[in-house]
Amino acid sequence: MSLILYAYNRNKRNPLSFGPVSTGGVLELTQIVSRAFDIGLSSLTDPQAAGPRAAVPTQTSENRNSSARSFYIETFGCQMNVHDSEKVAGVLLERGYRPVDAAADADFLLYNTCSIREKAAQKVFQRLNDFKFAAKANQKVIGVLGCVAQQEGEEIFERAPWVSLVCGSPSYRNLPNLIEQVESGGRRVTGLDLDTDETFETEITRRDNPFRAYLTIIEGCDYSCSYCVVPHTRGPERSRASDSILAEVRRLADAGYTEIQLLGQTVNSYRDPSPRKWNFVDLLLAVAEIEGIRRVRFTTSHPNDFTREIVEAIDATPALCDHIHLPVQSGSTRILREMRRTYAREQYLEKISWIHGARRQFSLTTDVIVGFPGETEADFEATLTLLDAIQSDGVFAFKYSPRPNTPSLAMPDAIPEEEKSRRLAILNERQRQIQIARNEKLIGARFEVLVDTHHTARNQWAGRTTSNRIVNFSTSRENLLGQYVQVHITRSAPNSLIGEEVQGGEAQ
Ligand code: SF4
């Protein structure tokens, strides 16, 4: 899963006036390697990208009152965390809170944490120290959400007594009740229940991306990859009822969204809990049929649940985007077994052959971990040859680092840091060459682009193709944000394409 750093209220780099954002090595690395296929951070944070369409109401009648209590959410982590924060914001809006653009101005400061980061807990406590003075001086209420909240639990109150609320994602459904306790003066309020079959649904979701709406369809994870903390922090797999998903997509279409991204830790494990008993493909096809929806994406897929049916559905349905993110993690079957990934190299390659055999030209991205305990030079070489074989358009590559409560923590034969860095550099360069060659072949092609960014300084526009490729382009037209345009590709780079709008080729 790709990581991003995202402050909910759009101030990307310096969301707090009383302390810098601490970014771990993994985040910095990811920002480098994920540029081509991240979720479009610039479109979330660039004021120029504030879109032309009102998406979902962001204010209730109560919170228009500037004397209402204010909130600010600082978010780390994956798209799931970002979207969780959008829903948490919805809960607060419903309760009459108003959002503010700076943490220093907020009465209620929420910190949505991610445990994928190296030394995540340590960094969370450092960050909470930044909040300490503000909490005491201004009587701010501080809450910790997300994976580190679930992982550290009440220990957070011991080490940061100025925190009033600790809540992991499996308990978000109880947030209205927990917030009420905090409002009534509760000071050690917890939501740490892992044993649930319910999903987190809200009346209001405050979406900040005006072009792409995120929507969680499945929470938690029933796999047990040996390096991953998610089953310990997000709880067991639970799917949202198809009726509720479709109703929300219809509301999003009515609000002007044309692009939907379905989210889940293992999104393609979706199983409708309602009597319809839809599988993932049934749901995909139903979402794609909703009037006004032009693009449907989904992430992240688990290879074990990736079926030929999914490829066939995309092939036959233009509204389903022709981009698959299918994390492989290693090209060595031996390491995959140690990782408990439940598939072998050959099985992964078979699934890729379905994608390569499709009529549409799918783009493919993947995740790789280098330097897993015991990874030999031959195992690493197997990962490199797998990348050659699959010819993907982007790789999110990470150095392995141990996480608490994971089986791989106790595995012998740790790989030295220096060696992990060497392997990562080799892999990134190999992949860079693959992307250069692949993107060069696209010169001369024509793509439909959903415009989400305007680079004012160079008067250039940017957006994404259905295959999630970034296209920068020039045109004599103006006011293109949120529009679909046709672009002729004239140049290429490892992570993006460059072109010119096809005059008279407007798609909308
Ligand atoms: S599939 Fe594996 S890596 Fe992904 S969330 Fe579940 S346990 Fe973690």
Short mmCIF file of C-alpha atoms in Angstrom, two decimals, residues 16 72 135 164 187 221 293 304 328 370 376 380 383 393 444 446:
data_model
loop_
_atom_site.label_atom_id
_atom_site.label_comp_id
_atom_site.label_asym_id
_atom_site.label_seq_id
_atom_site.Cartn_x
_atom_site.Cartn_y
_atom_site.Cartn_z
CA LEU A 16 0.97 23.19 12.72
CA TYR A 72 -8.39 20.08 12.88
CA ALA A 135 -3.14 21.42 24.98
CA SER A 164 -8.18 12.79 26.10
CA ARG A 187 -10.43 12.56 29.96
CA CYS A 221 -7.91 -7.86 6.95
CA ILE A 293 -19.93 7.85 -13.02
CA ASN A 304 -4.90 -14.42 -3.84
CA VAL A 328 3.73 -8.83 -5.17
CA VAL A 370 13.52 -5.61 -0.23
CA THR A 376 19.56 -14.00 -0.30
CA PHE A 380 16.62 -10.55 -4.65
CA THR A 383 12.47 -10.07 -7.62
CA ASP A 393 4.26 1.10 -14.76
CA GLY A 444 2.10 9.65 -30.33
CA ARG A 446 -3.94 10.00 -27.44
#
